[in-house]
JSON list of C-alpha atoms and ligand atoms in Angstrom, two decimals:
[
{"chain": "W", "resi": 1, "resn": "MET", "atom": "CA", "xyz": [-15.89, 7.96, -9.67]},
{"chain": "W", "resi": 2, "resn": "THR", "atom": "CA", "xyz": [-14.40, 9.74, -6.65]},
{"chain": "W", "resi": 3, "resn": "LEU", "atom": "CA", "xyz": [-13.40, 7.19, -4.02]},
{"chain": "W", "resi": 4, "resn": "LYS", "atom": "CA", "xyz": [-14.83, 7.53, -0.53]},
{"chain": "W", "resi": 5, "resn": "LEU", "atom": "CA", "xyz": [-11.65, 6.33, 1.08]},
{"chain": "W", "resi": 6, "resn": "ALA", "atom": "CA", "xyz": [-10.95, 4.93, 4.54]},
{"chain": "W", "resi": 7, "resn": "VAL", "atom": "CA", "xyz": [-7.24, 4.58, 5.31]},
{"chain": "W", "resi": 8, "resn": "LEU", "atom": "CA", "xyz": [-5.93, 2.12, 7.92]},
{"chain": "W", "resi": 9, "resn": "ALA", "atom": "CA", "xyz": [-2.52, 2.99, 9.33]},
{"chain": "W", "resi": 10, "resn": "SER", "atom": "CA", "xyz": [-0.54, 1.89, 12.38]},
{"chain": "W", "resi": 11, "resn": "GLY", "atom": "CA", "xyz": [2.53, 4.09, 12.06]},
{"chain": "W", "resi": 12, "resn": "ARG", "atom": "CA", "xyz": [4.11, 7.11, 10.47]},
{"chain": "W", "resi": 13, "resn": "GLY", "atom": "CA", "xyz": [1.65, 7.70, 7.66]},
{"chain": "W", "resi": 14, "resn": "SER", "atom": "CA", "xyz": [3.91, 8.89, 4.85]},
{"chain": "W", "resi": 15, "resn": "ASN", "atom": "CA", "xyz": [1.71, 7.07, 2.33]},
{"chain": "W", "resi": 16, "resn": "LEU", "atom": "CA", "xyz": [-1.35, 8.73, 3.86]},
{"chain": "W", "resi": 17, "resn": "ALA", "atom": "CA", "xyz": [0.42, 12.09, 3.52]},
{"chain": "W", "resi": 18, "resn": "THR", "atom": "CA", "xyz": [0.88, 11.40, -0.18]},
{"chain": "W", "resi": 19, "resn": "PHE", "atom": "CA", "xyz": [-2.81, 10.57, -0.62]},
{"chain": "W", "resi": 20, "resn": "ILE", "atom": "CA", "xyz": [-3.80, 13.80, 1.13]},
{"chain": "W", "resi": 21, "resn": "LYS", "atom": "CA", "xyz": [-1.43, 15.85, -1.01]},
{"chain": "W", "resi": 22, "resn": "ARG", "atom": "CA", "xyz": [-2.49, 14.27, -4.30]},
{"chain": "W", "resi": 23, "resn": "ALA", "atom": "CA", "xyz": [-6.18, 14.55, -3.46]},
{"chain": "W", "resi": 24, "resn": "ARG", "atom": "CA", "xyz": [-5.73, 18.25, -2.71]},
{"chain": "W", "resi": 25, "resn": "GLN", "atom": "CA", "xyz": [-3.88, 18.72, -5.97]},
{"chain": "W", "resi": 26, "resn": "GLY", "atom": "CA", "xyz": [-6.75, 17.07, -7.83]},
{"chain": "W", "resi": 27, "resn": "ARG", "atom": "CA", "xyz": [-4.42, 14.29, -8.99]},
{"chain": "W", "resi": 28, "resn": "LEU", "atom": "CA", "xyz": [-6.19, 11.62, -6.94]},
{"chain": "W", "resi": 29, "resn": "GLU", "atom": "CA", "xyz": [-9.96, 11.42, -7.14]},
{"chain": "W", "resi": 30, "resn": "ALA", "atom": "CA", "xyz": [-10.48, 10.47, -3.52]},
{"chain": "W", "resi": 31, "resn": "ASP", "atom": "CA", "xyz": [-12.33, 11.92, -0.61]},
{"chain": "W", "resi": 32, "resn": "ILE", "atom": "CA", "xyz": [-10.45, 10.63, 2.45]},
{"chain": "W", "resi": 33, "resn": "VAL", "atom": "CA", "xyz": [-13.34, 10.31, 4.87]},
{"chain": "W", "resi": 34, "resn": "LEU", "atom": "CA", "xyz": [-11.72, 8.44, 7.76]},
{"chain": "W", "resi": 35, "resn": "VAL", "atom": "CA", "xyz": [-8.30, 7.35, 9.04]},
{"chain": "W", "resi": 36, "resn": "LEU", "atom": "CA", "xyz": [-8.37, 4.37, 11.39]},
{"chain": "W", "resi": 37, "resn": "SER", "atom": "CA", "xyz": [-5.68, 2.86, 13.57]},
{"chain": "W", "resi": 38, "resn": "ASN", "atom": "CA", "xyz": [-5.10, 0.06, 16.04]},
{"chain": "W", "resi": 39, "resn": "ASN", "atom": "CA", "xyz": [-2.45, 2.31, 17.60]},
{"chain": "W", "resi": 40, "resn": "PRO", "atom": "CA", "xyz": [-3.94, 5.41, 19.25]},
{"chain": "W", "resi": 41, "resn": "ALA", "atom": "CA", "xyz": [-0.44, 6.98, 19.29]},
{"chain": "W", "resi": 42, "resn": "ALA", "atom": "CA", "xyz": [0.15, 6.53, 15.56]},
{"chain": "W", "resi": 43, "resn": "PRO", "atom": "CA", "xyz": [1.59, 9.71, 13.98]},
{"chain": "W", "resi": 44, "resn": "ALA", "atom": "CA", "xyz": [-0.71, 8.97, 11.01]},
{"chain": "W", "resi": 45, "resn": "LEU", "atom": "CA", "xyz": [-3.70, 9.96, 13.19]},
{"chain": "W", "resi": 46, "resn": "GLU", "atom": "CA", "xyz": [-2.19, 13.33, 14.01]},
{"chain": "W", "resi": 47, "resn": "LEU", "atom": "CA", "xyz": [-1.46, 13.87, 10.34]},
{"chain": "W", "resi": 48, "resn": "ALA", "atom": "CA", "xyz": [-5.11, 13.17, 9.55]},
{"chain": "W", "resi": 49, "resn": "ARG", "atom": "CA", "xyz": [-6.38, 15.51, 12.26]},
{"chain": "W", "resi": 50, "resn": "GLN", "atom": "CA", "xyz": [-4.16, 18.30, 10.97]},
{"chain": "W", "resi": 51, "resn": "ALA", "atom": "CA", "xyz": [-5.65, 17.76, 7.54]},
{"chain": "W", "resi": 52, "resn": "GLY", "atom": "CA", "xyz": [-9.17, 17.95, 8.98]},
{"chain": "W", "resi": 53, "resn": "ILE", "atom": "CA", "xyz": [-9.89, 14.26, 8.40]},
{"chain": "W", "resi": 54, "resn": "ALA", "atom": "CA", "xyz": [-11.98, 12.30, 10.91]},
{"chain": "W", "resi": 55, "resn": "THR", "atom": "CA", "xyz": [-10.15, 9.58, 12.83]},
{"chain": "W", "resi": 56, "resn": "TRP", "atom": "CA", "xyz": [-11.02, 6.42, 14.73]},
{"chain": "W", "resi": 57, "resn": "SER", "atom": "CA", "xyz": [-8.59, 4.47, 16.88]},
{"chain": "W", "resi": 58, "resn": "ASP", "atom": "CA", "xyz": [-8.54, 1.93, 19.61]},
{"chain": "W", "resi": 59, "resn": "ASP", "atom": "CA", "xyz": [-5.96, -0.39, 21.13]},
{"chain": "W", "resi": 60, "resn": "HIS", "atom": "CA", "xyz": [-6.62, -3.79, 19.57]},
{"chain": "W", "resi": 61, "resn": "ARG", "atom": "CA", "xyz": [-5.15, -5.53, 22.64]},
{"chain": "W", "resi": 62, "resn": "VAL", "atom": "CA", "xyz": [-8.21, -4.77, 24.76]},
{"chain": "W", "resi": 63, "resn": "TYR", "atom": "CA", "xyz": [-10.48, -6.71, 22.40]},
{"chain": "W", "resi": 64, "resn": "GLY", "atom": "CA", "xyz": [-11.35, -10.36, 22.88]},
{"chain": "W", "resi": 65, "resn": "SER", "atom": "CA", "xyz": [-10.80, -11.27, 19.24]},
{"chain": "W", "resi": 66, "resn": "ARG", "atom": "CA", "xyz": [-9.66, -9.90, 15.90]},
{"chain": "W", "resi": 67, "resn": "GLU", "atom": "CA", "xyz": [-13.26, -10.12, 14.68]},
{"chain": "W", "resi": 68, "resn": "ASP", "atom": "CA", "xyz": [-14.50, -7.93, 17.57]},
{"chain": "W", "resi": 69, "resn": "PHE", "atom": "CA", "xyz": [-11.95, -5.25, 16.80]},
{"chain": "W", "resi": 70, "resn": "ASP", "atom": "CA", "xyz": [-12.63, -5.40, 13.07]},
{"chain": "W", "resi": 71, "resn": "ARG", "atom": "CA", "xyz": [-16.38, -5.20, 13.67]},
{"chain": "W", "resi": 72, "resn": "ASN", "atom": "CA", "xyz": [-15.89, -1.88, 15.44]},
{"chain": "W", "resi": 73, "resn": "MET", "atom": "CA", "xyz": [-13.77, -0.61, 12.56]},
{"chain": "W", "resi": 74, "resn": "LEU", "atom": "CA", "xyz": [-16.44, -1.73, 10.09]},
{"chain": "W", "resi": 75, "resn": "GLU", "atom": "CA", "xyz": [-19.10, 0.15, 12.04]},
{"chain": "W", "resi": 76, "resn": "ALA", "atom": "CA", "xyz": [-16.98, 3.31, 12.05]},
{"chain": "W", "resi": 77, "resn": "ILE", "atom": "CA", "xyz": [-16.41, 2.96, 8.30]},
{"chain": "W", "resi": 78, "resn": "ALA", "atom": "CA", "xyz": [-20.12, 2.36, 7.67]},
{"chain": "W", "resi": 79, "resn": "ARG", "atom": "CA", "xyz": [-20.99, 5.53, 9.60]},
{"chain": "W", "resi": 80, "resn": "VAL", "atom": "CA", "xyz": [-18.97, 7.65, 7.15]},
{"chain": "W", "resi": 81, "resn": "GLY", "atom": "CA", "xyz": [-20.04, 5.62, 4.12]},
{"chain": "W", "resi": 82, "resn": "ALA", "atom": "CA", "xyz": [-16.56, 4.79, 2.78]},
{"chain": "W", "resi": 83, "resn": "ASP", "atom": "CA", "xyz": [-16.59, 2.51, -0.26]},
{"chain": "W", "resi": 84, "resn": "THR", "atom": "CA", "xyz": [-12.86, 1.79, -0.51]},
{"chain": "W", "resi": 85, "resn": "VAL", "atom": "CA", "xyz": [-10.17, 0.87, 2.02]},
{"chain": "W", "resi": 86, "resn": "ALA", "atom": "CA", "xyz": [-6.44, 1.52, 1.67]},
{"chain": "W", "resi": 87, "resn": "LEU", "atom": "CA", "xyz": [-4.03, -0.16, 4.07]},
{"chain": "W", "resi": 88, "resn": "ALA", "atom": "CA", "xyz": [-1.07, 2.15, 4.51]},
{"chain": "W", "resi": 89, "resn": "GLY", "atom": "CA", "xyz": [1.28, 0.60, 7.02]},
{"chain": "W", "resi": 90, "resn": "TYR", "atom": "CA", "xyz": [-1.52, -1.19, 8.87]},
{"chain": "W", "resi": 91, "resn": "MET", "atom": "CA", "xyz": [0.33, -3.79, 10.88]},
{"chain": "W", "resi": 92, "resn": "ARG", "atom": "CA", "xyz": [-2.50, -6.24, 11.57]},
{"chain": "W", "resi": 93, "resn": "ILE", "atom": "CA", "xyz": [-4.08, -9.01, 9.57]},
{"chain": "W", "resi": 94, "resn": "LEU", "atom": "CA", "xyz": [-7.72, -8.28, 8.72]},
{"chain": "W", "resi": 95, "resn": "SER", "atom": "CA", "xyz": [-10.41, -10.79, 9.60]},
{"chain": "W", "resi": 96, "resn": "ALA", "atom": "CA", "xyz": [-12.41, -12.53, 6.88]},
{"chain": "W", "resi": 97, "resn": "PRO", "atom": "CA", "xyz": [-15.66, -10.59, 7.62]},
{"chain": "W", "resi": 98, "resn": "PHE", "atom": "CA", "xyz": [-13.82, -7.29, 7.16]},
{"chain": "W", "resi": 99, "resn": "ILE", "atom": "CA", "xyz": [-12.33, -8.37, 3.84]},
{"chain": "W", "resi": 100, "resn": "GLN", "atom": "CA", "xyz": [-15.66, -9.75, 2.65]},
{"chain": "W", "resi": 101, "resn": "ALA", "atom": "CA", "xyz": [-17.36, -6.44, 3.42]},
{"chain": "W", "resi": 102, "resn": "PHE", "atom": "CA", "xyz": [-15.36, -4.72, 0.62]},
{"chain": "W", "resi": 103, "resn": "PRO", "atom": "CA", "xyz": [-14.97, -7.16, -2.26]},
{"chain": "W", "resi": 104, "resn": "GLY", "atom": "CA", "xyz": [-12.36, -5.84, -4.72]},
{"chain": "W", "resi": 105, "resn": "ARG", "atom": "CA", "xyz": [-12.16, -2.56, -2.79]},
{"chain": "W", "resi": 106, "resn": "ILE", "atom": "CA", "xyz": [-9.24, -3.08, -0.36]},
{"chain": "W", "resi": 107, "resn": "LEU", "atom": "CA", "xyz": [-5.69, -2.29, -1.43]},
{"chain": "W", "resi": 108, "resn": "ASN", "atom": "CA", "xyz": [-2.44, -2.77, 0.47]},
{"chain": "W", "resi": 109, "resn": "ILE", "atom": "CA", "xyz": [1.16, -1.74, -0.12]},
{"chain": "W", "resi": 110, "resn": "HIS", "atom": "CA", "xyz": [4.01, -4.06, 0.77]},
{"chain": "W", "resi": 111, "resn": "PRO", "atom": "CA", "xyz": [7.71, -3.09, 0.79]},
{"chain": "W", "resi": 112, "resn": "ALA", "atom": "CA", "xyz": [9.00, -5.94, -1.43]},
{"chain": "W", "resi": 113, "resn": "LEU", "atom": "CA", "xyz": [8.45, -7.38, -4.87]},
{"chain": "W", "resi": 114, "resn": "LEU", "atom": "CA", "xyz": [5.75, -9.93, -4.03]},
{"chain": "W", "resi": 115, "resn": "PRO", "atom": "CA", "xyz": [5.58, -12.88, -4.02]},
{"chain": "W", "resi": 116, "resn": "ALA", "atom": "CA", "xyz": [9.17, -12.53, -2.72]},
{"chain": "W", "resi": 117, "resn": "PHE", "atom": "CA", "xyz": [9.58, -11.56, 0.92]},
{"chain": "W", "resi": 118, "resn": "PRO", "atom": "CA", "xyz": [6.03, -11.39, 2.30]},
{"chain": "W", "resi": 119, "resn": "GLY", "atom": "CA", "xyz": [5.47, -10.72, 6.00]},
{"chain": "W", "resi": 120, "resn": "GLY", "atom": "CA", "xyz": [6.55, -8.14, 8.50]},
{"chain": "W", "resi": 121, "resn": "HIS", "atom": "CA", "xyz": [10.34, -8.31, 7.97]},
{"chain": "W", "resi": 122, "resn": "SER", "atom": "CA", "xyz": [10.56, -7.97, 4.22]},
{"chain": "W", "resi": 123, "resn": "LEU", "atom": "CA", "xyz": [13.35, -5.38, 4.25]},
{"chain": "W", "resi": 124, "resn": "ARG", "atom": "CA", "xyz": [15.59, -7.44, 6.51]},
{"chain": "W", "resi": 125, "resn": "ASP", "atom": "CA", "xyz": [14.69, -10.63, 4.64]},
{"chain": "W", "resi": 126, "resn": "ALA", "atom": "CA", "xyz": [15.67, -9.13, 1.26]},
{"chain": "W", "resi": 127, "resn": "LEU", "atom": "CA", "xyz": [18.97, -7.84, 2.69]},
{"chain": "W", "resi": 128, "resn": "ASP", "atom": "CA", "xyz": [19.80, -11.14, 4.43]},
{"chain": "W", "resi": 129, "resn": "TYR", "atom": "CA", "xyz": [18.95, -13.08, 1.31]},
{"chain": "W", "resi": 130, "resn": "GLY", "atom": "CA", "xyz": [21.36, -11.01, -0.78]},
{"chain": "W", "resi": 131, "resn": "ALA", "atom": "CA", "xyz": [18.62, -10.02, -3.24]},
{"chain": "W", "resi": 132, "resn": "ARG", "atom": "CA", "xyz": [19.82, -7.61, -5.91]},
{"chain": "W", "resi": 133, "resn": "LEU", "atom": "CA", "xyz": [16.39, -6.12, -6.53]},
{"chain": "W", "resi": 134, "resn": "SER", "atom": "CA", "xyz": [13.50, -5.58, -4.21]},
{"chain": "W", "resi": 135, "resn": "GLY", "atom": "CA", "xyz": [10.86, -2.87, -4.29]},
{"chain": "W", "resi": 136, "resn": "CYS", "atom": "CA", "xyz": [7.22, -2.37, -3.48]},
{"chain": "W", "resi": 137, "resn": "SER", "atom": "CA", "xyz": [3.91, -3.88, -4.52]},
{"chain": "W", "resi": 138, "resn": "VAL", "atom": "CA", "xyz": [0.34, -2.62, -4.41]},
{"chain": "W", "resi": 139, "resn": "HIS", "atom": "CA", "xyz": [-2.14, -5.47, -4.35]},
{"chain": "W", "resi": 140, "resn": "PHE", "atom": "CA", "xyz": [-5.77, -6.25, -3.66]},
{"chain": "W", "resi": 141, "resn": "VAL", "atom": "CA", "xyz": [-6.23, -7.77, -0.23]},
{"chain": "W", "resi": 142, "resn": "ASP", "atom": "CA", "xyz": [-7.52, -11.29, 0.12]},
{"chain": "W", "resi": 143, "resn": "GLU", "atom": "CA", "xyz": [-7.66, -13.54, 3.14]},
{"chain": "W", "resi": 144, "resn": "LYS", "atom": "CA", "xyz": [-3.99, -14.59, 2.97]},
{"chain": "W", "resi": 145, "resn": "MET", "atom": "CA", "xyz": [-1.24, -12.21, 4.02]},
{"chain": "W", "resi": 146, "resn": "ASP", "atom": "CA", "xyz": [0.48, -10.24, 1.22]},
{"chain": "W", "resi": 147, "resn": "ASN", "atom": "CA", "xyz": [-1.14, -12.53, -1.32]},
{"chain": "W", "resi": 148, "resn": "GLY", "atom": "CA", "xyz": [-3.89, -10.82, -3.35]},
{"chain": "W", "resi": 149, "resn": "PRO", "atom": "CA", "xyz": [-3.75, -9.86, -7.06]},
{"chain": "W", "resi": 150, "resn": "LEU", "atom": "CA", "xyz": [-0.97, -7.39, -7.93]},
{"chain": "W", "resi": 151, "resn": "VAL", "atom": "CA", "xyz": [-1.89, -3.98, -9.31]},
{"chain": "W", "resi": 152, "resn": "ILE", "atom": "CA", "xyz": [1.49, -2.29, -9.70]},
{"chain": "W", "resi": 153, "resn": "GLN", "atom": "CA", "xyz": [5.07, -2.90, -8.60]},
{"chain": "W", "resi": 154, "resn": "ALA", "atom": "CA", "xyz": [8.29, -0.88, -8.62]},
{"chain": "W", "resi": 155, "resn": "ALA", "atom": "CA", "xyz": [11.77, -2.39, -8.48]},
{"chain": "W", "resi": 156, "resn": "VAL", "atom": "CA", "xyz": [14.53, -0.85, -6.40]},
{"chain": "W", "resi": 157, "resn": "PRO", "atom": "CA", "xyz": [18.18, -1.97, -6.30]},
{"chain": "W", "resi": 158, "resn": "LEU", "atom": "CA", "xyz": [20.01, -3.30, -3.24]},
{"chain": "W", "resi": 159, "resn": "TYR", "atom": "CA", "xyz": [23.63, -2.31, -2.92]},
{"chain": "W", "resi": 160, "resn": "ASN", "atom": "CA", "xyz": [26.13, -4.77, -1.48]},
{"chain": "W", "resi": 161, "resn": "GLU", "atom": "CA", "xyz": [29.29, -3.19, -2.80]},
{"chain": "W", "resi": 162, "resn": "GLU", "atom": "CA", "xyz": [30.66, 0.29, -2.23]},
{"chain": "W", "resi": 163, "resn": "GLN", "atom": "CA", "xyz": [27.83, 1.32, 0.07]},
{"chain": "W", "resi": 164, "resn": "GLN", "atom": "CA", "xyz": [26.59, -1.33, 2.48]},
{"chain": "W", "resi": 165, "resn": "ASP", "atom": "CA", "xyz": [22.81, -1.25, 2.59]},
{"chain": "W", "resi": 166, "resn": "ASP", "atom": "CA", "xyz": [20.80, -1.28, 5.76]},
{"chain": "W", "resi": 167, "resn": "GLU", "atom": "CA", "xyz": [17.07, -1.47, 6.43]},
{"chain": "W", "resi": 168, "resn": "ALA", "atom": "CA", "xyz": [16.65, 2.29, 6.89]},
{"chain": "W", "resi": 169, "resn": "ARG", "atom": "CA", "xyz": [18.41, 3.16, 3.63]},
{"chain": "W", "resi": 170, "resn": "LEU", "atom": "CA", "xyz": [16.58, 0.48, 1.70]},
{"chain": "W", "resi": 171, "resn": "HIS", "atom": "CA", "xyz": [13.23, 1.53, 3.17]},
{"chain": "W", "resi": 172, "resn": "ALA", "atom": "CA", "xyz": [13.81, 5.17, 2.21]},
{"chain": "W", "resi": 173, "resn": "ARG", "atom": "CA", "xyz": [14.64, 4.11, -1.34]},
{"chain": "W", "resi": 174, "resn": "ILE", "atom": "CA", "xyz": [11.54, 1.92, -1.51]},
{"chain": "W", "resi": 175, "resn": "GLN", "atom": "CA", "xyz": [9.25, 4.57, -0.02]},
{"chain": "W", "resi": 176, "resn": "GLU", "atom": "CA", "xyz": [10.13, 7.03, -2.77]},
{"chain": "W", "resi": 177, "resn": "TYR", "atom": "CA", "xyz": [8.40, 4.58, -5.10]},
{"chain": "W", "resi": 178, "resn": "GLU", "atom": "CA", "xyz": [5.60, 3.70, -2.69]},
{"chain": "W", "resi": 179, "resn": "HIS", "atom": "CA", "xyz": [4.59, 7.34, -2.81]},
{"chain": "W", "resi": 180, "resn": "ARG", "atom": "CA", "xyz": [4.34, 7.15, -6.59]},
{"chain": "W", "resi": 181, "resn": "ILE", "atom": "CA", "xyz": [2.73, 3.77, -7.18]},
{"chain": "W", "resi": 182, "resn": "TYR", "atom": "CA", "xyz": [0.11, 3.75, -4.40]},
{"chain": "W", "resi": 183, "resn": "PRO", "atom": "CA", "xyz": [-1.70, 6.96, -5.47]},
{"chain": "W", "resi": 184, "resn": "GLN", "atom": "CA", "xyz": [-1.51, 5.69, -9.05]},
{"chain": "W", "resi": 185, "resn": "ALA", "atom": "CA", "xyz": [-3.20, 2.40, -8.10]},
{"chain": "W", "resi": 186, "resn": "LEU", "atom": "CA", "xyz": [-5.93, 4.27, -6.22]},
{"chain": "W", "resi": 187, "resn": "GLN", "atom": "CA", "xyz": [-6.47, 6.63, -9.13]},
{"chain": "W", "resi": 188, "resn": "TRP", "atom": "CA", "xyz": [-6.89, 3.65, -11.48]},
{"chain": "W", "resi": 189, "resn": "LEU", "atom": "CA", "xyz": [-9.46, 2.24, -9.05]},
{"chain": "W", "resi": 190, "resn": "ALA", "atom": "CA", "xyz": [-11.26, 5.59, -9.03]},
{"chain": "W", "resi": 191, "resn": "GLU", "atom": "CA", "xyz": [-11.31, 5.59, -12.83]},
{"chain": "W", "resi": 192, "resn": "GLY", "atom": "CA", "xyz": [-12.81, 2.08, -12.82]},
{"chain": "W", "resi": 193, "resn": "ARG", "atom": "CA", "xyz": [-9.84, 0.78, -14.80]},
{"chain": "W", "resi": 194, "resn": "LEU", "atom": "CA", "xyz": [-8.80, -2.20, -12.67]},
{"chain": "W", "resi": 195, "resn": "ARG", "atom": "CA", "xyz": [-10.48, -5.43, -13.74]},
{"chain": "W", "resi": 196, "resn": "LEU", "atom": "CA", "xyz": [-9.91, -8.47, -11.57]},
{"chain": "W", "resi": 197, "resn": "GLU", "atom": "CA", "xyz": [-9.52, -11.62, -13.63]},
{"chain": "W", "resi": 198, "resn": "GLY", "atom": "CA", "xyz": [-8.82, -14.41, -11.14]},
{"chain": "W", "resi": 199, "resn": "ARG", "atom": "CA", "xyz": [-5.32, -13.79, -9.76]},
{"chain": "W", "resi": 200, "resn": "LYS", "atom": "CA", "xyz": [-4.58, -11.20, -12.41]},
{"chain": "W", "resi": 201, "resn": "VAL", "atom": "CA", "xyz": [-5.45, -7.54, -12.62]},
{"chain": "W", "resi": 202, "resn": "ARG", "atom": "CA", "xyz": [-6.06, -6.08, -16.04]},
{"chain": "W", "resi": 203, "resn": "LEU", "atom": "CA", "xyz": [-5.48, -2.33, -16.45]},
{"chain": "W", "resi": 204, "resn": "LEU", "atom": "CA", "xyz": [-8.10, -1.03, -18.85]},
{"chain": "W", "resi": 205, "resn": "PRO", "atom": "CA", "xyz": [-7.16, 1.72, -21.31]},
{"chain": "W", "resi": 206, "resn": "SER", "atom": "CA", "xyz": [-7.50, 5.32, -20.27]},
{"chain": "W", "resi": 207, "resn": "ALA", "atom": "CA", "xyz": [-10.22, 7.53, -21.69]},
{"chain": "W", "resi": 208, "resn": "GLN", "atom": "CA", "xyz": [-7.42, 10.06, -22.29]},
{"chain": "W", "resi": 209, "resn": "PRO", "atom": "CA", "xyz": [-5.93, 9.98, -25.79]},
{"chain": "W", "resi": 210, "resn": "GLY", "atom": "CA", "xyz": [-2.33, 8.83, -26.09]},
{"chain": "W", "resi": 211, "resn": "PHE", "atom": "CA", "xyz": [-2.49, 6.09, -23.47]},
{"chain": "W", "resi": 212, "resn": "VAL", "atom": "CA", "xyz": [0.19, 3.46, -24.18]},
{"chain": "W", "resi": 213, "resn": "LEU", "atom": "CA", "xyz": [0.17, 0.27, -22.17]},
{"chain": "W", "resi": 214, "resn": "SER", "atom": "CA", "xyz": [3.48, -1.28, -23.23]},
{"chain": "W", "resi": 215, "resn": "ALA", "atom": "CA", "xyz": [6.71, -0.48, -21.38]},
{"chain": "W", "resi": 216, "resn": "PRO", "atom": "CA", "xyz": [9.33, 1.44, -23.34]},
{"chain": "W", "resi": 217, "resn": "ALA", "atom": "CA", "xyz": [12.25, -0.57, -24.72]},
{"chain": "W", "resi": 218, "resn": "GLY", "atom": "CA", "xyz": [15.09, -0.85, -22.23]},
{"chain": "W", "resi": 219, "resn": "ALA", "atom": "CA", "xyz": [12.87, -0.18, -19.24]},
{"chain": "W", "resi": 220, "resn": "GLY", "atom": "CA", "xyz": [14.32, -3.07, -17.21]},
{"chain": "W", "resi": 221, "resn": "LEU", "atom": "CA", "xyz": [16.35, -2.46, -14.06]},
{"chain": "W", "resi": 222, "resn": "VAL", "atom": "CA", "xyz": [19.66, -4.31, -13.66]},
{"chain": "W", "resi": 223, "resn": "CYS", "atom": "CA", "xyz": [21.61, -4.39, -10.39]},
{"chain": "W", "resi": 224, "resn": "PRO", "atom": "CA", "xyz": [24.62, -4.25, -10.21]},
{"chain": "W", "resi": 225, "resn": "PRO", "atom": "CA", "xyz": [24.58, -2.25, -13.46]},
{"chain": "W", "resi": 226, "resn": "LEU", "atom": "CA", "xyz": [25.92, -3.89, -16.62]},
{"chain": "W", "resi": 227, "resn": "GLU", "atom": "CA", "xyz": [29.46, -2.96, -17.66]},
{"chain": "W", "resi": 228, "resn": "LYS", "atom": "CA", "xyz": [30.59, -2.70, -21.26]},
{"chain": "W", "resi": 229, "resn": "PHE", "atom": "CA", "xyz": [31.96, -6.11, -22.28]},
{"chain": "T", "resi": 1, "resn": "GRF", "atom": "C1", "xyz": [5.39, 1.07, 4.13]},
{"chain": "T", "resi": 1, "resn": "GRF", "atom": "O1", "xyz": [6.72, 0.75, 3.87]},
{"chain": "T", "resi": 1, "resn": "GRF", "atom": "C2", "xyz": [4.46, 0.02, 3.60]},
{"chain": "T", "resi": 1, "resn": "GRF", "atom": "O2", "xyz": [4.95, -0.63, 2.49]},
{"chain": "T", "resi": 1, "resn": "GRF", "atom": "C3", "xyz": [4.35, -0.94, 4.76]},
{"chain": "T", "resi": 1, "resn": "GRF", "atom": "O3", "xyz": [4.36, -0.12, 5.90]},
{"chain": "T", "resi": 1, "resn": "GRF", "atom": "C4", "xyz": [5.07, 1.08, 5.62]},
{"chain": "T", "resi": 1, "resn": "GRF", "atom": "C5", "xyz": [4.19, 2.25, 5.99]},
{"chain": "T", "resi": 1, "resn": "GRF", "atom": "O4", "xyz": [4.85, 3.45, 5.87]},
{"chain": "T", "resi": 1, "resn": "GRF", "atom": "N1", "xyz": [3.17, -1.75, 4.63]},
{"chain": "T", "resi": 1, "resn": "GRF", "atom": "P1", "xyz": [4.13, 4.84, 6.19]},
{"chain": "T", "resi": 1, "resn": "GRF", "atom": "O5", "xyz": [3.53, 4.72, 7.58]},
{"chain": "T", "resi": 1, "resn": "GRF", "atom": "O6", "xyz": [3.10, 5.07, 5.14]},
{"chain": "T", "resi": 1, "resn": "GRF", "atom": "O7", "xyz": [5.24, 5.84, 6.15]}
]
């Protein structure tokens, strides 16, 4: 069923741009009814306006509490009747009442392979740690940060050898995959194919013939690459 989607974004909005594009192409069954931000200067808001999508924003710092701010967002979302919320670079923790208002209907994307490197510095943390693989994760949102059940992940290599990695390069490499896995997760939600089973998410088979759930042989990612030995 077509999602009535509210998107929360604090920054650039490249994930939002992907949702808009895919929805227009008919590849994502979503009607993006509202884009909300805690940063009235967020480029994501301008992107939404240009696409003819309604926006709501306010500076969270003028509110007495997180709950007060979230209550206003909830009211704005209720006015447009959204049934699903996608966090796309929303840099605030949501209050419990907000999360409880959309059980099993809030997704987030995080730029690391959770449960590794949660939090706001995941790119730097992965680089400092010397991780060989990181990536991105789409997960359901629960009341702990970067913690809810995982829907889909993509692994991306980190390069420590010939080309020294930095946060910007790693982020660009990760975002290429964010823009693929996040619309996919939303489309699965639209198709009613994500079943929450405790901490796990089961992907139900597609109604389309030819759906294969198992990964092809040799699909693993190794970094640095294996040499012949
Ligand atoms: C993404 O890297 C996402 O994983 C993180 O915030 C960033 C948002 O990017 N939560 P954009 O604003 O969608 O370009």
